PDB file of C-alpha atoms in Angstrom:
ATOM      1  CA  MET A   1      -5.678   4.087  19.206  1.00 63.00           C
ATOM      2  CA  LEU A   2      -9.034   3.405  17.579  1.00 75.00           C
ATOM      3  CA  THR A   3     -10.448   5.218  14.579  1.00 81.00           C
ATOM      4  CA  LYS A   4     -13.884   6.887  14.945  1.00 83.00           C
ATOM      5  CA  LYS A   5     -15.672   4.074  13.087  1.00 86.00           C
ATOM      6  CA  GLN A   6     -13.906   1.380  15.194  1.00 85.00           C
ATOM      7  CA  LEU A   7     -14.867   3.174  18.394  1.00 87.00           C
ATOM      8  CA  ASP A   8     -18.455   3.662  17.220  1.00 88.00           C
ATOM      9  CA  LEU A   9     -18.785  -0.070  16.427  1.00 88.00           C
ATOM     10  CA  LEU A  10     -17.244  -1.122  19.753  1.00 88.00           C
ATOM     11  CA  GLN A  11     -19.679   1.210  21.606  1.00 89.00           C
ATOM     12  CA  PHE A  12     -22.629  -0.239  19.702  1.00 90.00           C
ATOM     13  CA  ILE A  13     -21.626  -3.838  20.370  1.00 88.00           C
ATOM     14  CA  HIS A  14     -20.975  -3.111  24.049  1.00 87.00           C
ATOM     15  CA  SER A  15     -24.346  -1.331  24.462  1.00 87.00           C
ATOM     16  CA  ARG A  16     -26.247  -4.222  22.853  1.00 85.00           C
ATOM     17  CA  VAL A  17     -24.456  -6.844  24.943  1.00 82.00           C
ATOM     18  CA  GLN A  18     -25.258  -4.899  28.095  1.00 83.00           C
ATOM     19  CA  GLN A  19     -28.876  -4.517  27.069  1.00 83.00           C
ATOM     20  CA  ASP A  20     -29.695  -7.867  25.430  1.00 77.00           C
ATOM     21  CA  GLY A  21     -26.964 -10.241  26.545  1.00 76.00           C
ATOM     22  CA  VAL A  22     -25.947 -10.958  22.932  1.00 78.00           C
ATOM     23  CA  PRO A  23     -24.053  -8.916  20.368  1.00 82.00           C
ATOM     24  CA  PRO A  24     -25.890  -7.404  17.373  1.00 84.00           C
ATOM     25  CA  SER A  25     -25.959  -9.050  13.967  1.00 84.00           C
ATOM     26  CA  PHE A  26     -23.750  -7.796  11.127  1.00 81.00           C
ATOM     27  CA  ASP A  27     -26.842  -6.311   9.466  1.00 84.00           C
ATOM     28  CA  GLU A  28     -27.657  -4.368  12.607  1.00 87.00           C
ATOM     29  CA  MET A  29     -24.058  -3.149  12.844  1.00 88.00           C
ATOM     30  CA  LYS A  30     -24.148  -2.033   9.199  1.00 88.00           C
ATOM     31  CA  GLU A  31     -27.348  -0.063   9.756  1.00 89.00           C
ATOM     32  CA  ALA A  32     -26.114   1.471  13.042  1.00 90.00           C
ATOM     33  CA  LEU A  33     -22.920   2.746  11.395  1.00 89.00           C
ATOM     34  CA  ASP A  34     -24.711   3.724   8.184  1.00 87.00           C
ATOM     35  CA  LEU A  35     -22.458   1.602   5.966  1.00 86.00           C
ATOM     36  CA  ARG A  36     -23.556   0.369   2.552  1.00 81.00           C
ATOM     37  CA  SER A  37     -22.115  -3.119   2.779  1.00 79.00           C
ATOM     38  CA  LYS A  38     -21.171  -5.694   5.407  1.00 78.00           C
ATOM     39  CA  SER A  39     -17.611  -5.825   4.066  1.00 80.00           C
ATOM     40  CA  GLY A  40     -16.917  -2.596   5.947  1.00 82.00           C
ATOM     41  CA  ILE A  41     -18.152  -4.199   9.158  1.00 83.00           C
ATOM     42  CA  HIS A  42     -15.929  -7.231   8.564  1.00 82.00           C
ATOM     43  CA  ARG A  43     -12.917  -4.912   8.242  1.00 82.00           C
ATOM     44  CA  LEU A  44     -13.813  -3.035  11.446  1.00 85.00           C
ATOM     45  CA  ILE A  45     -14.357  -6.297  13.364  1.00 83.00           C
ATOM     46  CA  THR A  46     -10.954  -7.590  12.203  1.00 83.00           C
ATOM     47  CA  ALA A  47      -9.256  -4.335  13.305  1.00 81.00           C
ATOM     48  CA  LEU A  48     -10.902  -4.507  16.768  1.00 84.00           C
ATOM     49  CA  GLU A  49      -9.876  -8.163  17.122  1.00 82.00           C
ATOM     50  CA  GLU A  50      -6.265  -7.415  16.099  1.00 80.00           C
ATOM     51  CA  ARG A  51      -6.116  -4.688  18.771  1.00 80.00           C
ATOM     52  CA  GLY A  52      -7.388  -7.031  21.448  1.00 83.00           C
ATOM     53  CA  PHE A  53     -10.737  -5.325  22.154  1.00 84.00           C
ATOM     54  CA  ILE A  54     -12.939  -8.225  20.994  1.00 85.00           C
ATOM     55  CA  ARG A  55     -12.626 -11.928  20.387  1.00 82.00           C
ATOM     56  CA  ARG A  56     -14.525 -14.002  17.866  1.00 76.00           C
ATOM     57  CA  LEU A  57     -15.574 -17.442  19.120  1.00 68.00           C
ATOM     58  CA  ALA A  58     -15.734 -20.365  16.711  1.00 57.00           C
ATOM     59  CA  HIS A  59     -18.878 -22.375  15.973  1.00 50.00           C
ATOM     60  CA  ARG A  60     -21.269 -19.952  17.659  1.00 53.00           C
ATOM     61  CA  ALA A  61     -23.822 -17.573  16.193  1.00 51.00           C
ATOM     62  CA  ARG A  62     -23.063 -13.867  16.747  1.00 59.00           C
ATOM     63  CA  ALA A  63     -19.823 -15.117  18.315  1.00 70.00           C
ATOM     64  CA  ILE A  64     -18.279 -11.777  19.401  1.00 80.00           C
ATOM     65  CA  GLU A  65     -17.023 -11.277  22.905  1.00 81.00           C
ATOM     66  CA  ILE A  66     -15.750  -7.933  24.251  1.00 82.00           C
ATOM     67  CA  VAL A  67     -12.382  -8.481  25.879  1.00 82.00           C
ATOM     68  CA  LYS A  68     -11.600  -4.929  27.012  1.00 83.00           C
ATOM     69  CA  LEU A  69     -12.783  -1.339  26.567  1.00 83.00           C
ATOM     70  CA  PRO A  70     -10.700   1.746  25.800  1.00 79.00           C
ATOM     71  CA  ASP A  71     -10.213   4.428  28.470  1.00 71.00           C
ATOM     72  CA  SER A  72     -12.715   6.699  26.711  1.00 66.00           C
ATOM     73  CA  MET A  73     -15.426   4.118  27.479  1.00 68.00           C
ATOM     74  CA  GLY A  74     -14.375   3.724  31.118  1.00 60.00           C
ATOM     75  CA  GLY A  75     -12.504   0.477  30.450  1.00 54.00           C
ATOM     76  CA  ASP A  76      -9.225  -0.863  31.654  1.00 47.00           C
ATOM     77  CA  ALA A  77      -6.939  -3.812  30.980  1.00 40.00           C
ATOM     78  CA  GLY A  78      -8.764  -5.875  33.587  1.00 41.00           C
ATOM     79  CA  PHE A  79     -12.179  -5.605  31.974  1.00 44.00           C
ATOM     80  CA  ARG A  80     -13.894  -8.943  31.370  1.00 45.00           C
ATOM     81  CA  PRO A  81     -17.276  -9.451  29.696  1.00 43.00           C
ATOM     82  CA  LYS A  82     -20.308 -10.792  31.507  1.00 40.00           C
ATOM     83  CA  VAL A  83     -23.694 -11.757  30.107  1.00 37.00           C
ATOM     84  CA  VAL A  84     -26.638  -9.626  31.175  1.00 35.00           C
ATOM     85  CA  GLN A  85     -29.586 -11.844  32.147  1.00 36.00           C
ATOM     86  CA  GLY A  86     -32.401  -9.501  31.066  1.00 36.00           C
ATOM     87  CA  GLY A  87     -33.512  -6.807  33.460  1.00 39.00           C
ATOM     88  CA  LYS A  88     -32.880  -3.115  33.281  1.00 41.00           C
ATOM     89  CA  PRO A  89     -30.671  -1.840  30.470  1.00 47.00           C
ATOM     90  CA  ALA A  90     -27.364  -0.280  31.287  1.00 47.00           C
ATOM     91  CA  ALA A  91     -27.417   3.458  31.862  1.00 47.00           C
ATOM     92  CA  PRO A  92     -26.554   5.480  28.757  1.00 52.00           C
ATOM     93  CA  GLU A  93     -22.947   6.537  28.492  1.00 51.00           C
ATOM     94  CA  THR A  94     -21.941  10.162  28.208  1.00 46.00           C
ATOM     95  CA  PRO A  95     -20.930  10.686  24.579  1.00 52.00           C
ATOM     96  CA  ALA A  96     -17.388  11.751  23.854  1.00 44.00           C
ATOM     97  CA  PRO A  97     -16.881  15.216  22.341  1.00 45.00           C
ATOM     98  CA  SER A  98     -17.507  15.170  18.599  1.00 44.00           C
ATOM     99  CA  ILE A  99     -14.420  15.428  16.419  1.00 38.00           C
ATOM    100  CA  PRO A 100     -14.748  16.273  12.707  1.00 46.00           C
ATOM    101  CA  ASP A 101     -14.337  13.196  10.545  1.00 47.00           C
ATOM    102  CA  ASN A 102     -11.573  14.779   8.445  1.00 44.00           C
ATOM    103  CA  LEU A 103      -9.342  15.022  11.538  1.00 42.00           C
ATOM    104  CA  HIS A 104      -9.453  11.269  12.157  1.00 53.00           C
ATOM    105  CA  ALA A 105      -6.955   8.781  10.828  1.00 58.00           C
ATOM    106  CA  LEU A 106      -8.933   5.981   9.260  1.00 69.00           C
ATOM    107  CA  GLU A 107      -7.572   2.504   8.697  1.00 70.00           C
ATOM    108  CA  LEU A 108      -8.130   1.008   5.258  1.00 70.00           C
ATOM    109  CA  PRO A 109      -7.387  -2.527   4.092  1.00 65.00           C
ATOM    110  CA  VAL A 110      -4.597  -2.849   1.558  1.00 70.00           C
ATOM    111  CA  MET A 111      -6.089  -5.343  -0.867  1.00 65.00           C
ATOM    112  CA  GLY A 112      -2.765  -6.346  -2.443  1.00 61.00           C
ATOM    113  CA  ARG A 113      -1.071  -4.992  -5.566  1.00 65.00           C
ATOM    114  CA  ILE A 114      -2.494  -3.307  -8.668  1.00 72.00           C
ATOM    115  CA  ALA A 115      -0.653  -3.152 -11.981  1.00 61.00           C
ATOM    116  CA  ALA A 116       0.178   0.246 -13.412  1.00 62.00           C
ATOM    117  CA  GLY A 117       1.572  -1.527 -16.454  1.00 52.00           C
ATOM    118  CA  VAL A 118       0.690  -4.980 -17.762  1.00 48.00           C
ATOM    119  CA  PRO A 119      -2.519  -6.109 -15.976  1.00 47.00           C
ATOM    120  CA  ILE A 120      -2.187  -8.673 -13.221  1.00 45.00           C
ATOM    121  CA  GLU A 121      -4.745 -11.088 -11.780  1.00 47.00           C
ATOM    122  CA  ALA A 122      -7.690  -9.522  -9.941  1.00 47.00           C
ATOM    123  CA  ILE A 123      -6.997  -8.931  -6.263  1.00 54.00           C
ATOM    124  CA  SER A 124      -9.374  -9.586  -3.377  1.00 51.00           C
ATOM    125  CA  GLU A 125      -7.193 -10.551  -0.386  1.00 56.00           C
ATOM    126  CA  VAL A 126      -6.359  -8.104   2.415  1.00 58.00           C
ATOM    127  CA  SER A 127      -2.595  -8.027   3.024  1.00 61.00           C
ATOM    128  CA  HIS A 128      -2.541  -5.436   5.813  1.00 70.00           C
ATOM    129  CA  ASN A 129      -4.113  -2.124   6.917  1.00 74.00           C
ATOM    130  CA  ILE A 130      -2.861   1.412   6.404  1.00 72.00           C
ATOM    131  CA  ALA A 131      -3.771   4.626   8.251  1.00 73.00           C
ATOM    132  CA  VAL A 132      -5.201   7.262   5.942  1.00 72.00           C
ATOM    133  CA  PRO A 133      -6.168  10.867   6.843  1.00 70.00           C
ATOM    134  CA  GLY A 134      -9.929  11.299   6.840  1.00 68.00           C
ATOM    135  CA  SER A 135      -9.569  14.438   4.688  1.00 67.00           C
ATOM    136  CA  MET A 136      -8.253  12.251   1.862  1.00 67.00           C
ATOM    137  CA  LEU A 137     -11.445  10.199   1.611  1.00 70.00           C
ATOM    138  CA  SER A 138     -14.440  11.329  -0.422  1.00 63.00           C
ATOM    139  CA  SER A 139     -17.714  11.519   1.462  1.00 60.00           C
ATOM    140  CA  GLY A 140     -19.848   8.423   1.456  1.00 62.00           C
ATOM    141  CA  GLY A 141     -18.966   4.955   0.166  1.00 71.00           C
ATOM    142  CA  ASP A 142     -16.373   2.387   1.126  1.00 80.00           C
ATOM    143  CA  HIS A 143     -12.664   2.782   0.414  1.00 82.00           C
ATOM    144  CA  TYR A 144      -9.682   0.493   0.124  1.00 81.00           C
ATOM    145  CA  ALA A 145      -5.987   0.753  -0.768  1.00 82.00           C
ATOM    146  CA  LEU A 146      -3.745  -0.905  -3.335  1.00 86.00           C
ATOM    147  CA  GLU A 147       0.041  -1.041  -3.797  1.00 85.00           C
ATOM    148  CA  VAL A 148       1.122   0.088  -7.250  1.00 87.00           C
ATOM    149  CA  ARG A 149       3.425  -2.077  -9.325  1.00 85.00           C
ATOM    150  CA  GLY A 150       4.741  -0.685 -12.626  1.00 86.00           C
ATOM    151  CA  ASP A 151       5.314   2.730 -14.181  1.00 89.00           C
ATOM    152  CA  SER A 152       2.570   3.116 -16.757  1.00 89.00           C
ATOM    153  CA  MET A 153       0.908   5.937 -14.738  1.00 92.00           C
ATOM    154  CA  ILE A 154       4.113   7.790 -13.902  1.00 92.00           C
ATOM    155  CA  ASN A 155       3.129  10.941 -15.843  1.00 93.00           C
ATOM    156  CA  ALA A 156      -0.008  11.130 -13.693  1.00 92.00           C
ATOM    157  CA  GLY A 157       2.229  11.284 -10.640  1.00 93.00           C
ATOM    158  CA  ILE A 158       1.735   7.625  -9.693  1.00 92.00           C
ATOM    159  CA  ASN A 159       5.022   5.784  -9.161  1.00 91.00           C
ATOM    160  CA  ASP A 160       5.983   2.177  -8.635  1.00 88.00           C
ATOM    161  CA  GLY A 161       5.581   1.434  -4.898  1.00 87.00           C
ATOM    162  CA  ASP A 162       2.985   4.112  -4.181  1.00 88.00           C
ATOM    163  CA  VAL A 163      -0.209   3.219  -2.327  1.00 87.00           C
ATOM    164  CA  VAL A 164      -3.358   4.452  -4.069  1.00 88.00           C
ATOM    165  CA  ILE A 165      -6.614   5.074  -2.192  1.00 86.00           C
ATOM    166  CA  ILE A 166      -9.680   3.835  -4.070  1.00 86.00           C
ATOM    167  CA  ARG A 167     -13.329   4.664  -3.512  1.00 86.00           C
ATOM    168  CA  GLU A 168     -15.534   1.695  -4.368  1.00 87.00           C
ATOM    169  CA  THR A 169     -17.798   2.502  -7.281  1.00 88.00           C
ATOM    170  CA  ARG A 170     -19.103   0.823 -10.427  1.00 89.00           C
ATOM    171  CA  THR A 171     -19.286   4.028 -12.468  1.00 90.00           C
ATOM    172  CA  ALA A 172     -16.754   6.574 -13.604  1.00 91.00           C
ATOM    173  CA  ASP A 173     -16.530   9.665 -15.816  1.00 93.00           C
ATOM    174  CA  ASP A 174     -14.272  10.017 -18.816  1.00 93.00           C
ATOM    175  CA  GLY A 175     -10.795  10.958 -17.619  1.00 94.00           C
ATOM    176  CA  ASP A 176     -11.125   9.337 -14.213  1.00 95.00           C
ATOM    177  CA  ILE A 177      -8.262   7.084 -13.064  1.00 95.00           C
ATOM    178  CA  VAL A 178      -9.926   3.801 -12.155  1.00 94.00           C
ATOM    179  CA  VAL A 179      -9.334   0.238 -11.098  1.00 91.00           C
ATOM    180  CA  ALA A 180     -10.565  -1.671 -14.135  1.00 91.00           C
ATOM    181  CA  LEU A 181     -11.337  -5.374 -14.071  1.00 88.00           C
ATOM    182  CA  VAL A 182     -10.769  -6.874 -17.529  1.00 88.00           C
ATOM    183  CA  GLU A 183     -12.666 -10.033 -18.492  1.00 85.00           C
ATOM    184  CA  ASP A 184     -13.215 -10.767 -14.775  1.00 79.00           C
ATOM    185  CA  GLN A 185      -9.592 -11.962 -14.568  1.00 79.00           C
ATOM    186  CA  GLU A 186      -7.132  -9.075 -14.467  1.00 83.00           C
ATOM    187  CA  ALA A 187      -7.052  -5.731 -12.735  1.00 84.00           C
ATOM    188  CA  THR A 188      -5.201  -2.596 -13.803  1.00 89.00           C
ATOM    189  CA  LEU A 189      -4.999   1.082 -12.841  1.00 91.00           C
ATOM    190  CA  LYS A 190      -5.637   3.271 -15.884  1.00 94.00           C
ATOM    191  CA  THR A 191      -7.438   6.392 -17.147  1.00 96.00           C
ATOM    192  CA  LEU A 192     -10.833   5.469 -18.528  1.00 96.00           C
ATOM    193  CA  ARG A 193     -12.220   6.871 -21.839  1.00 96.00           C
ATOM    194  CA  ARG A 194     -15.386   5.822 -23.609  1.00 94.00           C
ATOM    195  CA  LYS A 195     -15.303   5.387 -27.360  1.00 90.00           C
ATOM    196  CA  GLY A 196     -18.752   4.368 -28.637  1.00 91.00           C
ATOM    197  CA  ASN A 197     -19.368   0.825 -27.502  1.00 92.00           C
ATOM    198  CA  SER A 198     -15.771   0.406 -26.421  1.00 95.00           C
ATOM    199  CA  ILE A 199     -13.697   1.512 -23.460  1.00 96.00           C
ATOM    200  CA  ALA A 200     -10.129   2.717 -23.735  1.00 96.00           C
ATOM    201  CA  LEU A 201      -7.759   2.162 -20.827  1.00 95.00           C
ATOM    202  CA  GLU A 202      -5.047   4.780 -21.230  1.00 95.00           C
ATOM    203  CA  ALA A 203      -1.628   4.715 -19.634  1.00 93.00           C
ATOM    204  CA  ALA A 204       0.168   7.902 -18.543  1.00 93.00           C
ATOM    205  CA  ASN A 205       3.451   6.775 -20.038  1.00 92.00           C
ATOM    206  CA  PRO A 206       4.155   6.826 -23.802  1.00 91.00           C
ATOM    207  CA  ALA A 207       5.920   3.491 -23.482  1.00 90.00           C
ATOM    208  CA  TYR A 208       2.556   1.765 -23.011  1.00 90.00           C
ATOM    209  CA  GLU A 209      -0.157   1.479 -25.635  1.00 91.00           C
ATOM    210  CA  THR A 210      -3.817   2.311 -24.942  1.00 93.00           C
ATOM    211  CA  ARG A 211      -5.983  -0.802 -24.659  1.00 92.00           C
ATOM    212  CA  VAL A 212      -9.372  -0.547 -26.380  1.00 95.00           C
ATOM    213  CA  LEU A 213     -11.863  -3.214 -25.299  1.00 95.00           C
ATOM    214  CA  PRO A 214     -15.593  -3.924 -25.736  1.00 95.00           C
ATOM    215  CA  SER A 215     -17.412  -2.202 -22.911  1.00 94.00           C
ATOM    216  CA  ASP A 216     -18.889  -5.482 -21.665  1.00 93.00           C
ATOM    217  CA  LEU A 217     -15.368  -6.811 -20.954  1.00 93.00           C
ATOM    218  CA  VAL A 218     -14.432  -3.943 -18.621  1.00 93.00           C
ATOM    219  CA  LYS A 219     -15.872  -3.422 -15.131  1.00 91.00           C
ATOM    220  CA  VAL A 220     -15.044  -0.410 -12.996  1.00 92.00           C
ATOM    221  CA  GLN A 221     -14.107  -1.511  -9.465  1.00 87.00           C
ATOM    222  CA  GLY A 222     -13.259   1.899  -8.009  1.00 88.00           C
ATOM    223  CA  ARG A 223     -12.009   5.403  -8.629  1.00 90.00           C
ATOM    224  CA  LEU A 224      -8.718   6.955  -7.469  1.00 90.00           C
ATOM    225  CA  VAL A 225      -9.214   9.531  -4.702  1.00 87.00           C
ATOM    226  CA  GLY A 226      -5.794   9.708  -3.037  1.00 86.00           C
ATOM    227  CA  LEU A 227      -2.192   8.541  -2.958  1.00 87.00           C
ATOM    228  CA  ILE A 228       0.361   7.821  -0.247  1.00 84.00           C
ATOM    229  CA  ARG A 229       4.071   7.714  -0.941  1.00 80.00           C
ATOM    230  CA  SER A 230       6.889   6.473   1.292  1.00 71.00           C
ATOM    231  CA  TYR A 231      10.371   7.918   0.939  1.00 64.00           C
TER     232      TYR A 231
END
């Protein structure tokens, strides 16, 4: 099953291949899906490739080949791509009925682990994807997920082993729970407070002391918008 964004991207790539004989660039995909960065396109492309709908070909520009189409696009397991040599564009497809975004399950990349305790090294590698209800995501912006390690935020309802949903942002209000990058080396999940020219990273567990750092040593990487817990 494809998420709405994955299906939208597959439809856009398919339409451009039928019309022009080559897939669109990442910039064109970003604009078509109204995303702010190409990182979101990279994640969608990876998800489509993992599900067998497209294939990326090495050492070729715009090297994306459609392998199959979902039933909603009139495809079947026997679909094979063919290059269109100019001529008349393919007839427009009948759009599928619109479904509210908050009813879709969206797949987010889990970017590794985040410390709710002693900070750990900054994380930037995708370990796997997780399905998240669309209603959990704030409108606009890119999102990602992190696995929590430690108990420093336990009184905020965030336990060791939880998965937190983060909206990418470089700004935050006092009292927001944020992913903070300290000295460009370590990342931690804490409540942010501003104290003059300093920033305090507060734990939600009396066993951990508040860290107060010069503001230029702390960079906000995202703000907490949701949490998923497995039992």
